[in-house]
mmCIF file of C-alpha atoms in Angstrom:
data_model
loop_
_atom_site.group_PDB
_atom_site.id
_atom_site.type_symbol
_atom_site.label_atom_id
_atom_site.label_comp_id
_atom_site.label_asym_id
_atom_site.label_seq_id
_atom_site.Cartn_x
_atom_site.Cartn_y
_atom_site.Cartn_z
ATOM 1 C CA UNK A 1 3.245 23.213 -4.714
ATOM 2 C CA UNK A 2 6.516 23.956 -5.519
ATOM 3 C CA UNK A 3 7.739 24.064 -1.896
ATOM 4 C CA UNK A 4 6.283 20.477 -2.053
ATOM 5 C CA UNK A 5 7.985 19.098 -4.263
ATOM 6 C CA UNK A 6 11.503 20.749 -3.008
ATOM 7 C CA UNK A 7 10.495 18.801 0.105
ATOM 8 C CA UNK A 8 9.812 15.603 -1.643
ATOM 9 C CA UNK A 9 13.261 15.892 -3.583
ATOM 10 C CA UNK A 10 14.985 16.115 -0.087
ATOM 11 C CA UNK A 11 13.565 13.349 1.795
ATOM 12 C CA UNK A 12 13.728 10.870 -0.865
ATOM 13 C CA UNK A 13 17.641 12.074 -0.872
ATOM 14 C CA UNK A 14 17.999 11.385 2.513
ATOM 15 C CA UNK A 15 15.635 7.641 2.386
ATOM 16 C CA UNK A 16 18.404 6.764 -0.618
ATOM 17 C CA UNK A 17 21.647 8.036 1.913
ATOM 18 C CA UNK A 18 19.859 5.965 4.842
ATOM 19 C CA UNK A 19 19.188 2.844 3.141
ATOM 20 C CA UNK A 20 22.438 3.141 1.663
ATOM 21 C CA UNK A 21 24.133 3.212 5.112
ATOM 22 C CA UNK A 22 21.908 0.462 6.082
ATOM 23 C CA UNK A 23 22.807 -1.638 3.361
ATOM 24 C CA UNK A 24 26.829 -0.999 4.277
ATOM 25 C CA UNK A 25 26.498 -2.048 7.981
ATOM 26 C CA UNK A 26 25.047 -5.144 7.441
ATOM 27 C CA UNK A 27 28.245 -6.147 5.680
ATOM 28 C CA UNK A 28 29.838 -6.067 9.491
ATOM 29 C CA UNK A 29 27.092 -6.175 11.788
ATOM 30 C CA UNK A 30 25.734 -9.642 11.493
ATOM 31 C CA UNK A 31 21.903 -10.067 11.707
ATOM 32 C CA UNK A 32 20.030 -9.578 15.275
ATOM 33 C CA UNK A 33 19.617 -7.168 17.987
ATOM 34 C CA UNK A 34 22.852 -5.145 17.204
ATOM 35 C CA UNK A 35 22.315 -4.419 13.902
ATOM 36 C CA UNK A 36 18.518 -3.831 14.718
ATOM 37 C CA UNK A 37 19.962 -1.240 17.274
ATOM 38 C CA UNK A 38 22.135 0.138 14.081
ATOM 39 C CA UNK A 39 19.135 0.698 12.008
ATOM 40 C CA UNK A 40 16.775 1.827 14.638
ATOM 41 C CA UNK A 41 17.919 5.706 14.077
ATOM 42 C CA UNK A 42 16.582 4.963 10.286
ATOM 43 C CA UNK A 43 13.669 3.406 11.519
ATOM 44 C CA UNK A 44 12.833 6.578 13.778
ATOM 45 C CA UNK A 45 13.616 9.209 11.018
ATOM 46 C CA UNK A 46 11.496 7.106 8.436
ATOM 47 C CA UNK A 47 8.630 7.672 10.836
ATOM 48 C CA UNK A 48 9.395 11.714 10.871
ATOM 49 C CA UNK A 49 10.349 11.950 7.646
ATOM 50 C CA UNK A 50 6.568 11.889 6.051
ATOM 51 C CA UNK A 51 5.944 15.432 8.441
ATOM 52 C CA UNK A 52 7.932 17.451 5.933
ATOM 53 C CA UNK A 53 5.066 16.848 3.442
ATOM 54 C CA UNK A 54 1.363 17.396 3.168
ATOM 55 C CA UNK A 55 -0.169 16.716 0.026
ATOM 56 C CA UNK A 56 -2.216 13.108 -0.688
ATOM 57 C CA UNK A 57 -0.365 12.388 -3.752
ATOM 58 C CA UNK A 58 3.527 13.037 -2.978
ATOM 59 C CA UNK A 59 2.836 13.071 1.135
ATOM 60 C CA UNK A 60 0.450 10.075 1.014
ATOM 61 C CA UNK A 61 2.453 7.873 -0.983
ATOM 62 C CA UNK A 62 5.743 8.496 0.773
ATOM 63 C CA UNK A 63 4.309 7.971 3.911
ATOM 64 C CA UNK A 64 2.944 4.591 2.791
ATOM 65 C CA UNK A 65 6.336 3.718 1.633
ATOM 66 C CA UNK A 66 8.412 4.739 4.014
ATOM 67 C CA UNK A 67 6.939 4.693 7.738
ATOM 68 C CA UNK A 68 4.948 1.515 6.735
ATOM 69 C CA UNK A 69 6.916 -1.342 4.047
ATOM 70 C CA UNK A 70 9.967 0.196 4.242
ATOM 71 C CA UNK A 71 10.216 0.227 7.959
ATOM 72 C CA UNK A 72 8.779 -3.404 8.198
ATOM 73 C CA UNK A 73 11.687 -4.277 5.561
ATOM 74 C CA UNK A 74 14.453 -3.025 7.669
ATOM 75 C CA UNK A 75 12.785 -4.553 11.050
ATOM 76 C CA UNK A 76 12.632 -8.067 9.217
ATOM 77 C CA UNK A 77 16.080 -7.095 7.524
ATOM 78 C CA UNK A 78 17.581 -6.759 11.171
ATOM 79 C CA UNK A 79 17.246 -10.252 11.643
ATOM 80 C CA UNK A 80 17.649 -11.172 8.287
ATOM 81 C CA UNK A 81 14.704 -11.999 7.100
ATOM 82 C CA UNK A 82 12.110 -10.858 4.690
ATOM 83 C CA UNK A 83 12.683 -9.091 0.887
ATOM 84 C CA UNK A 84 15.974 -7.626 1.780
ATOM 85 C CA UNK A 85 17.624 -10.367 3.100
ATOM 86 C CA UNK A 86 20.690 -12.435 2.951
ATOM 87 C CA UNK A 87 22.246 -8.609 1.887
ATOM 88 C CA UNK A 88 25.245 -9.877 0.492
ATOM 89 C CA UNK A 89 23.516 -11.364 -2.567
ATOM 90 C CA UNK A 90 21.698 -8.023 -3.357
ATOM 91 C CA UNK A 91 23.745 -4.454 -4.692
ATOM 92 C CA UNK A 92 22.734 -1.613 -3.784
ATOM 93 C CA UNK A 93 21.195 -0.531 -6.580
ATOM 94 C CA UNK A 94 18.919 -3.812 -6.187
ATOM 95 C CA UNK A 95 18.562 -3.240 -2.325
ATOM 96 C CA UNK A 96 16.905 0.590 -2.391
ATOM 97 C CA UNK A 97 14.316 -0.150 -4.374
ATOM 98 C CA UNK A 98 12.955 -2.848 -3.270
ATOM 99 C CA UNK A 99 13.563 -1.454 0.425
ATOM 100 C CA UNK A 100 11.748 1.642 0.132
ATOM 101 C CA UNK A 101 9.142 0.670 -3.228
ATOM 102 C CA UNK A 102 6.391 -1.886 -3.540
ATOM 103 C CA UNK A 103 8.086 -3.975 -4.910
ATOM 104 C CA UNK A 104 6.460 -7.489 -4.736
ATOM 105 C CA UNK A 105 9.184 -10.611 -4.537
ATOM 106 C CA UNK A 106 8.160 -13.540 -5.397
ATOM 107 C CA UNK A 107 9.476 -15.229 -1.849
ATOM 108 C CA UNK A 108 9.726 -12.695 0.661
ATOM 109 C CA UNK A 109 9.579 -15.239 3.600
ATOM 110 C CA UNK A 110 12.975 -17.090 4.387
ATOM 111 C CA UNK A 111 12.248 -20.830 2.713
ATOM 112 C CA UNK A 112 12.915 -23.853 4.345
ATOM 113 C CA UNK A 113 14.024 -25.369 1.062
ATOM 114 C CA UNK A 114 17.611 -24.224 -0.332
ATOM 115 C CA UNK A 115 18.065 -20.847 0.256
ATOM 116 C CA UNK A 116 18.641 -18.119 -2.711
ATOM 117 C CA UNK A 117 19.140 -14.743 -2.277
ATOM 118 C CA UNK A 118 15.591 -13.186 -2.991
ATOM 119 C CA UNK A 119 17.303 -10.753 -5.787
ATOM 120 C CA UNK A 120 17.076 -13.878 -7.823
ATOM 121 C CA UNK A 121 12.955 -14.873 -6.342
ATOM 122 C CA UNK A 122 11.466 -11.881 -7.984
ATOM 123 C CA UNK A 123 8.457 -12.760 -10.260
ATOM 124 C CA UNK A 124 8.675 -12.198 -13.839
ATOM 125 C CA UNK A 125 4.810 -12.570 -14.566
ATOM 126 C CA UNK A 126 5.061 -8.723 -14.617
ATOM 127 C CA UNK A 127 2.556 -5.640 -14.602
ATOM 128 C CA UNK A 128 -0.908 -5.741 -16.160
ATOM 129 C CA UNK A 129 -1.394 -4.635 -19.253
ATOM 130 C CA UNK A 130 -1.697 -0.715 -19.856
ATOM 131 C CA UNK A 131 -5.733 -1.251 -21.204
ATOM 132 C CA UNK A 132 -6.100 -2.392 -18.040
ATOM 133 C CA UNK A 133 -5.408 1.052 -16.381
ATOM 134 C CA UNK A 134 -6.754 2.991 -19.266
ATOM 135 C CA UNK A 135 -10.162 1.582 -18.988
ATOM 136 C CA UNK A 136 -10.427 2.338 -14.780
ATOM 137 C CA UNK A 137 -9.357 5.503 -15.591
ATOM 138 C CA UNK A 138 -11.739 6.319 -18.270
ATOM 139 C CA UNK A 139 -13.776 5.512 -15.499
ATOM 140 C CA UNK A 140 -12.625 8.086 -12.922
ATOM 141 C CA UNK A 141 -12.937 10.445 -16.163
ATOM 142 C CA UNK A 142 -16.765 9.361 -16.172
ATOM 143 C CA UNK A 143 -17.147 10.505 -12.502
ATOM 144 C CA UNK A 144 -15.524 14.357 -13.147
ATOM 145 C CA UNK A 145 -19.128 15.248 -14.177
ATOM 146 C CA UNK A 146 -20.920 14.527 -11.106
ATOM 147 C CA UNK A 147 -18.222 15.650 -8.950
ATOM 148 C CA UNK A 148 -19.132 18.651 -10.371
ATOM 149 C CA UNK A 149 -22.570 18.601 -9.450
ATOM 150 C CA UNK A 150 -22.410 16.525 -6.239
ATOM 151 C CA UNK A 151 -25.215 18.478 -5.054
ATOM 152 C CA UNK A 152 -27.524 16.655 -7.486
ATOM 153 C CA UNK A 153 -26.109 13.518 -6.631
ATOM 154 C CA UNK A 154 -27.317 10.759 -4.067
ATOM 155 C CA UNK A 155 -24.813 11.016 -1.492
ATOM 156 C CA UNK A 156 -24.487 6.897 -0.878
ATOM 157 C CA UNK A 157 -23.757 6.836 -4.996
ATOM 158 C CA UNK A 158 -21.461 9.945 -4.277
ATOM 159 C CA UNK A 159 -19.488 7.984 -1.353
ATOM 160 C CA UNK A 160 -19.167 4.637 -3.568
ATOM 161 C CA UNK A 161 -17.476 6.783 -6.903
ATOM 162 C CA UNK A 162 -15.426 8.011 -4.009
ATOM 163 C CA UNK A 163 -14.583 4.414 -3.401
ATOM 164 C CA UNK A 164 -13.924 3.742 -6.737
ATOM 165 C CA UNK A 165 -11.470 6.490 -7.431
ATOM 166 C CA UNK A 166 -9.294 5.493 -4.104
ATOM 167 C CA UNK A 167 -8.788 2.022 -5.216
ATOM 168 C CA UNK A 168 -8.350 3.444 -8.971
ATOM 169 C CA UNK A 169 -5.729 6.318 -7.557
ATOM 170 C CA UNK A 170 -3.842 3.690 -5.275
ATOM 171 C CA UNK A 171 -3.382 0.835 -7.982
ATOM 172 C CA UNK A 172 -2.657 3.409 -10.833
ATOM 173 C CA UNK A 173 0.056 5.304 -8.443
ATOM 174 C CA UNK A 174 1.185 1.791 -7.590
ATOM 175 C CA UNK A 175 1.772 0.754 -10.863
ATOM 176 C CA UNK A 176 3.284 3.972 -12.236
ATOM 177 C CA UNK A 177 5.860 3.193 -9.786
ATOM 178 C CA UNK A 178 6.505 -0.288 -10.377
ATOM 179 C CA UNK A 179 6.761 0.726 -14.265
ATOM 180 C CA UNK A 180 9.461 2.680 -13.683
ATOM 181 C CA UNK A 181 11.282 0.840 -11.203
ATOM 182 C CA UNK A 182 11.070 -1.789 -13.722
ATOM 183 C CA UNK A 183 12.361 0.538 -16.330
ATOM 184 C CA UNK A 184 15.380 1.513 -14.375
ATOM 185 C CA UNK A 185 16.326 -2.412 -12.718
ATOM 186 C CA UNK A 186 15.057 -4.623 -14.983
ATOM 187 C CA UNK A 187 13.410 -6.043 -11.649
ATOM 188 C CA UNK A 188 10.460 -8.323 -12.695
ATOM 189 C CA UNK A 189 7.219 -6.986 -11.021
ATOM 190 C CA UNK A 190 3.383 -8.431 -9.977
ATOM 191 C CA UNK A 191 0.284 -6.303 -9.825
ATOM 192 C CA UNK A 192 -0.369 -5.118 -6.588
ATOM 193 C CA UNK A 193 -3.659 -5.508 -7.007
ATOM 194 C CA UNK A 194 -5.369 -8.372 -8.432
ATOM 195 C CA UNK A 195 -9.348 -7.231 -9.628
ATOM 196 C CA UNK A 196 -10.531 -7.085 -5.882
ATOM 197 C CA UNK A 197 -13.945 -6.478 -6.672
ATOM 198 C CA UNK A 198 -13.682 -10.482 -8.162
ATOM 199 C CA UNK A 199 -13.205 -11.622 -4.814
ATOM 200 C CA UNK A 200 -15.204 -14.268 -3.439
ATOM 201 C CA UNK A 201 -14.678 -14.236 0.463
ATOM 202 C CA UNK A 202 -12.933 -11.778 2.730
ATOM 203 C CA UNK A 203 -9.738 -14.000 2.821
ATOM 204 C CA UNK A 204 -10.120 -13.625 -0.828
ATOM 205 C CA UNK A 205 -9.923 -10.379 -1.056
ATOM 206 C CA UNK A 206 -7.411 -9.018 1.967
ATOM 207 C CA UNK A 207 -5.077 -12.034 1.039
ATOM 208 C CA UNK A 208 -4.883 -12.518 -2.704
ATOM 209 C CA UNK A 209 -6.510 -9.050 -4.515
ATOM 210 C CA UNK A 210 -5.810 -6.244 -2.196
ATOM 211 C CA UNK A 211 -2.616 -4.182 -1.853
ATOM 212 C CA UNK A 212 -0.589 -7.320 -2.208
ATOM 213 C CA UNK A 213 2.605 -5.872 -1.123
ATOM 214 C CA UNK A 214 1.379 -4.961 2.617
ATOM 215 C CA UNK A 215 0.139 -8.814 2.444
ATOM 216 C CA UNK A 216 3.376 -9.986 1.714
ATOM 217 C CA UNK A 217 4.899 -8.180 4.629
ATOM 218 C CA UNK A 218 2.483 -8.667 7.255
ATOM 219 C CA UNK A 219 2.746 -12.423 6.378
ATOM 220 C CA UNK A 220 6.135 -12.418 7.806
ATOM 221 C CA UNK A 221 6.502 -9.145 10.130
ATOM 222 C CA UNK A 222 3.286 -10.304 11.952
ATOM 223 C CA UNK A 223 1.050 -13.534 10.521
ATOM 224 C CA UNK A 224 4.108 -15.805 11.237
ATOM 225 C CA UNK A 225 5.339 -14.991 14.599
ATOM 226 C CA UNK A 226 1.693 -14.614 16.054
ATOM 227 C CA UNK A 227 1.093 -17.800 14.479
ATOM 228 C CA UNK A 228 4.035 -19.719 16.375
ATOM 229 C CA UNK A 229 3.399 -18.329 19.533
ATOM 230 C CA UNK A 230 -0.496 -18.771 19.349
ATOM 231 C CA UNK A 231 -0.054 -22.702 18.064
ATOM 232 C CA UNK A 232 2.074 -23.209 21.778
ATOM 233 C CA UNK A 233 -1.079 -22.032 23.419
ATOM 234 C CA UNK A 234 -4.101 -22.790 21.539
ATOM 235 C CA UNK A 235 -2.969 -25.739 19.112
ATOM 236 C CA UNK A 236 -1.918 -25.386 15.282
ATOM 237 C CA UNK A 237 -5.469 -25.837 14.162
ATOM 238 C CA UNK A 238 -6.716 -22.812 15.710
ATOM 239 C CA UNK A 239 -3.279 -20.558 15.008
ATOM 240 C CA UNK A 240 -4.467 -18.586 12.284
ATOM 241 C CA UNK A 241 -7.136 -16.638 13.780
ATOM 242 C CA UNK A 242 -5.105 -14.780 16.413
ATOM 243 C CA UNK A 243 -2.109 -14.371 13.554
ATOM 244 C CA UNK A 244 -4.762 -12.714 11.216
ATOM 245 C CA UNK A 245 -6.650 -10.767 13.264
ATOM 246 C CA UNK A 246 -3.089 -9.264 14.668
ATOM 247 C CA UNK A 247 -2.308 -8.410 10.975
ATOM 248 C CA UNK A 248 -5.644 -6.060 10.596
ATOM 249 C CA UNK A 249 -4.455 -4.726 13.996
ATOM 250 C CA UNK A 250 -0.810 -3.523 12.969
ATOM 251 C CA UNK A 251 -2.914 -2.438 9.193
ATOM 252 C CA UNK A 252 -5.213 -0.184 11.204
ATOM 253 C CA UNK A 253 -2.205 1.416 13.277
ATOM 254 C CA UNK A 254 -0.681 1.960 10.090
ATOM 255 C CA UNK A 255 -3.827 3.210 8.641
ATOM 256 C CA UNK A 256 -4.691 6.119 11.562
ATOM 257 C CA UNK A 257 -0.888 7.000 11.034
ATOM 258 C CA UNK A 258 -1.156 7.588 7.681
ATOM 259 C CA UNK A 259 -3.992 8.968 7.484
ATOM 260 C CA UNK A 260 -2.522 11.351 9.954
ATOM 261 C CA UNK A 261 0.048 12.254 7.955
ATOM 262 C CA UNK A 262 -2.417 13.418 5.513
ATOM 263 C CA UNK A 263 -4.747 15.166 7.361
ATOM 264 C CA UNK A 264 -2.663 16.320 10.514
ATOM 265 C CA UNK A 265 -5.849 15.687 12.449
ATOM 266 C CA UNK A 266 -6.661 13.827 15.959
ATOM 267 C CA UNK A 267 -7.750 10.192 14.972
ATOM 268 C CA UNK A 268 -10.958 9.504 15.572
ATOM 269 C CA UNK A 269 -10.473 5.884 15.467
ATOM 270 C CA UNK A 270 -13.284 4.881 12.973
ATOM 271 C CA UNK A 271 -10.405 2.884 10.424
ATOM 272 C CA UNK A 272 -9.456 1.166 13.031
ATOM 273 C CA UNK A 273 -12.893 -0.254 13.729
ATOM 274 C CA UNK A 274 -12.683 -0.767 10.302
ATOM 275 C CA UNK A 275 -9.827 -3.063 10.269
ATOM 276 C CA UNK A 276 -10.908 -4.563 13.801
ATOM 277 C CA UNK A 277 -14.077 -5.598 12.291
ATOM 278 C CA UNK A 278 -12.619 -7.217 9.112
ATOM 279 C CA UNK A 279 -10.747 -8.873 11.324
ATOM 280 C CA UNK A 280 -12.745 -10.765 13.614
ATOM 281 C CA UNK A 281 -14.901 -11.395 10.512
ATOM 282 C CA UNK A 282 -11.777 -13.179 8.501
ATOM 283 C CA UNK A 283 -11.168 -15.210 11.723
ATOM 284 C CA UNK A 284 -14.910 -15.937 11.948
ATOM 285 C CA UNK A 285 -14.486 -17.304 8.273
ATOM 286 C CA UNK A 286 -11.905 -19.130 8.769
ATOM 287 C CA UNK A 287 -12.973 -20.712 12.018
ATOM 288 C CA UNK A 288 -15.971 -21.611 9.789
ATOM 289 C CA UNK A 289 -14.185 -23.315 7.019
ATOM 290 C CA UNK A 290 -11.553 -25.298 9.264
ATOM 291 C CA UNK A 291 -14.921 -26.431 11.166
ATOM 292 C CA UNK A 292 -17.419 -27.661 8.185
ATOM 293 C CA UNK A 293 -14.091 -28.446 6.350
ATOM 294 C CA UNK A 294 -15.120 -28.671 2.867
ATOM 295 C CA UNK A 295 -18.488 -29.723 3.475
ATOM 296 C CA UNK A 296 -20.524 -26.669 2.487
ATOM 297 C CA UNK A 297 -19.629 -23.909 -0.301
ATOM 298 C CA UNK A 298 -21.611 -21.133 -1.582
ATOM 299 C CA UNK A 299 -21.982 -20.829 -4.883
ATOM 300 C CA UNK A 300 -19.488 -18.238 -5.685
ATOM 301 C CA UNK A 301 -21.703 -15.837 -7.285
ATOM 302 C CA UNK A 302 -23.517 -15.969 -3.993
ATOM 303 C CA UNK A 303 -19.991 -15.696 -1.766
ATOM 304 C CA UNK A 304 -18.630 -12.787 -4.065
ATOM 305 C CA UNK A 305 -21.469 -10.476 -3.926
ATOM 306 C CA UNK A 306 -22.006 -10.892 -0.461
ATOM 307 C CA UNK A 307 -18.319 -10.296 0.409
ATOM 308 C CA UNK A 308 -18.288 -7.131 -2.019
ATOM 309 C CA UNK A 309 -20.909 -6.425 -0.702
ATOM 310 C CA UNK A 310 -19.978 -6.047 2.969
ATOM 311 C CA UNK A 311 -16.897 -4.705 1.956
ATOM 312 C CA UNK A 312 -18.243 -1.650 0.173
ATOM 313 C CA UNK A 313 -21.202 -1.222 3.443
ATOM 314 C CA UNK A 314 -18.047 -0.975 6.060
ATOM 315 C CA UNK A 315 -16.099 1.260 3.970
ATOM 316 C CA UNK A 316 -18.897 3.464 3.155
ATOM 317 C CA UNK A 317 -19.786 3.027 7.271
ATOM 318 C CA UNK A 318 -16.009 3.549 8.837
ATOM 319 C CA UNK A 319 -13.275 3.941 6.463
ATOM 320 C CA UNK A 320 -14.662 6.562 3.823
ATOM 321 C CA UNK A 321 -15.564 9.331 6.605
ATOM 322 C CA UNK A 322 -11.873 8.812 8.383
ATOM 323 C CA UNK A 323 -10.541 9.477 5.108
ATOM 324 C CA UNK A 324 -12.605 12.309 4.476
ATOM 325 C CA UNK A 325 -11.727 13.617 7.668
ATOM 326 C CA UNK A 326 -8.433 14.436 6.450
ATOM 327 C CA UNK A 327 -9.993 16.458 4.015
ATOM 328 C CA UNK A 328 -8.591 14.066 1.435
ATOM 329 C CA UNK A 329 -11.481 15.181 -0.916
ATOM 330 C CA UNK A 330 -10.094 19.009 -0.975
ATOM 331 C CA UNK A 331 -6.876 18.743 -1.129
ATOM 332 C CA UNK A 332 -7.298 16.028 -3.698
ATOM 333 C CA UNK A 333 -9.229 18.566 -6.017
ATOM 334 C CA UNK A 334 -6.385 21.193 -5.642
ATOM 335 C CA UNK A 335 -3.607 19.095 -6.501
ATOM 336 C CA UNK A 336 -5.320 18.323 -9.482
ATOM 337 C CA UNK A 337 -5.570 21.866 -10.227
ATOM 338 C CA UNK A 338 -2.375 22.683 -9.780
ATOM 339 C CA UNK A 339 -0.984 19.649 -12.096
ATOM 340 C CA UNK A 340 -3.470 21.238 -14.436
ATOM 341 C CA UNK A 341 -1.933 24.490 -13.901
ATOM 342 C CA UNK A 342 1.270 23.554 -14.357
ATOM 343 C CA UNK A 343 0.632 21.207 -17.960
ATOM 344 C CA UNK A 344 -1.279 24.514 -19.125
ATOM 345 C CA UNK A 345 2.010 26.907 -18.354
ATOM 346 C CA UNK A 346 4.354 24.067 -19.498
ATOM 347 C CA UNK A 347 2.300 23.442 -22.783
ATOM 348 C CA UNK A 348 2.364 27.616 -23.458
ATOM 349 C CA UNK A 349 5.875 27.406 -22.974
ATOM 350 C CA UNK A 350 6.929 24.876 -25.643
ATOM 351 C CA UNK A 351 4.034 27.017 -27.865
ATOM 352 C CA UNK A 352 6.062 30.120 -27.254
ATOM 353 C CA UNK A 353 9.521 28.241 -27.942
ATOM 354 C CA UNK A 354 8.138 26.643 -30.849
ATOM 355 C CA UNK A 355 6.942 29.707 -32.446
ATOM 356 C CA UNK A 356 10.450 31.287 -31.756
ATOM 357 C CA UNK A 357 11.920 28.509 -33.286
ATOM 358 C CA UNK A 358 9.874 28.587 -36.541
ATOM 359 C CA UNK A 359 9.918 32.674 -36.561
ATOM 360 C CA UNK A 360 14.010 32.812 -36.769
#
């Protein structure tokens, strides 16, 4: 672990001395294919970068934040669009984190109003409350039990506290991260997650509750530009199902990389059926809405459990066993162990010093 952790100080040293340089060329190379051409080496290493690491909760997490929004940032950056853009109007101490953390603005996409520099668009509604991530992880403490006797356990209840603890683990992580990039900026922040298991359709869920910040640069990276080439070929009315369903495409790439990352093992595609299927199915509901156009809703009751529902089938289905092929569950349990490990020495430590202290 500690060889892990020396590898996680030095790649995070060199993401800060990349962006850095990034952030100092756009000051002379103006926005478009040469200063895309100027960042691509970043781009590339960002990609490579994750390889030095293997664990879920330092490898994982960098890869996430690296390879995926921070390489979308400096694409859209390029041209100057997206979070990171006009550059001028953001330091640098403003421009790292929100390059490389997930970081939610509160305008990401260039407006067609008066333009501001998006330094000054970040929300201030800030993070949820800390209850709120006490109680789901009271939860996750609730599940250490059965983990421990999985064999007594039904494995579909087994696979659905596995579910649980993911989306725990990922919003948790998430907002331990924005707390202390808020800590350290002063940059106002928004959940990344907004109660998904509230939602009441698919486009409920993917657009408004789940890992908001990969929503927010999709939107622009991919939704948009799909969107205006699809509406010269199929009409405006019809845009938005080619523009979403390429936005779960580019997500499950990103997925079977990452995942990769973690595991190290040949992809056997099944997140990307995931992904594929969700969708067709979120262009299949929105086909259906733009066609009845307000003339039939389910009750929402009725809309949200059958959404949550089908969410939770298809992850139990395709996305749980391509996670578990990367033998996320093992190394999961012995990273735990050795944080344990390490509070237990660091805790007989300050006993030792303390007694030292009061002995003299």
């Amino acid at each position: 672990m500690e060889g892990e952790i020396s590898n996680f100080m030095t790649v995070w040293a060199v993401v800060v001395i990349s962006l850095t340089y990034c952030h100092t060329i756009s000051k002379t190379v103006p926005a478009g294919t040469r200063r895309l051409l100027a960042i691509s080496p970043v781009i590339v290493l960002f990609f490579i970068l994750p390889l030095s690491l293997t664990t879920i909760s330092l490898g994982g997490l960098t890869s996430f934040f690296i390879a995926w929004l921070c390489n979308f940032k400096l694409v859209l950056f390029a041209f100057g669009k997206g979070p990171l853009s006009p550059s001028r109007s953001c330091s640098l101490a403003y421009f790292i984190p929100v390059a490389c953390l997930p970081i939610k603005i509160h305008n990401p996409v260039e407006s067609t109003k008066k333009e501001e520099g998006p330094c000054s668009e970040i929300n201030e509604r800030g993070l949820k409350s800390p209850m709120n991530y006490v109680v789901k992880c009271l939860v996750i403490v609730a599940f250490l039990p059965a983990y421990e006797r999985k064999v007594r356990v039904h494995p579909v209840i087994l696979n659905l506290m596995y579910l649980v603890h993911v989306y725990v683990g990922l919003e948790v992580s998430l907002a331990v991260v924005g707390a202390m990039v808020r800590a350290l900026t002063g940059i106002g922040l928004e959940p990344q997650f907004e109660e998904p298991y509230l939602s009441t359709s698919l486009q409920d869920f993917w657009g408004r509750r789940w890992n908001l910040m990969v929503t927010n640069i999709l939107h622009p990276a991919v939704y948009l530009p799909v969107r205006s080439i699809s509406s010269r070929v199929i009409g405006r009315r019809w845009a938005a199902l080619p523009a979403s369903f390429a936005c779960f495409l580019v997500s499950a790439l990103m997925h079977e990389l990452i995942f990769y990352y973690i595991g190290r093992k040949e992809p056997r595609w099944e997140v990307t059926s995931f992904f594929l299927l969700h969708g067709l199915c979120v262009a299949a509901e929105i086909a259906a809405k733009k066609a009845l156009a307000g003339r039939f809703h389910l009750p929402r009751a009725v809309s949200g459990a059958m959404a949550v529902g089908f969410i939770l089938a298809t992850a139990l289905w395709l996305f749980l066993p391509a996670l578990l092929w990367c033998d996320a569950e093992d190394k999961a349990r012995s990273e735990a162990t050795a944080v344990v490990d390490f509070v237990k020495r660091t805790w007989s430590v300050l006993g030792y010093s303390s007694i030292m202290k009061a002995s003299r």
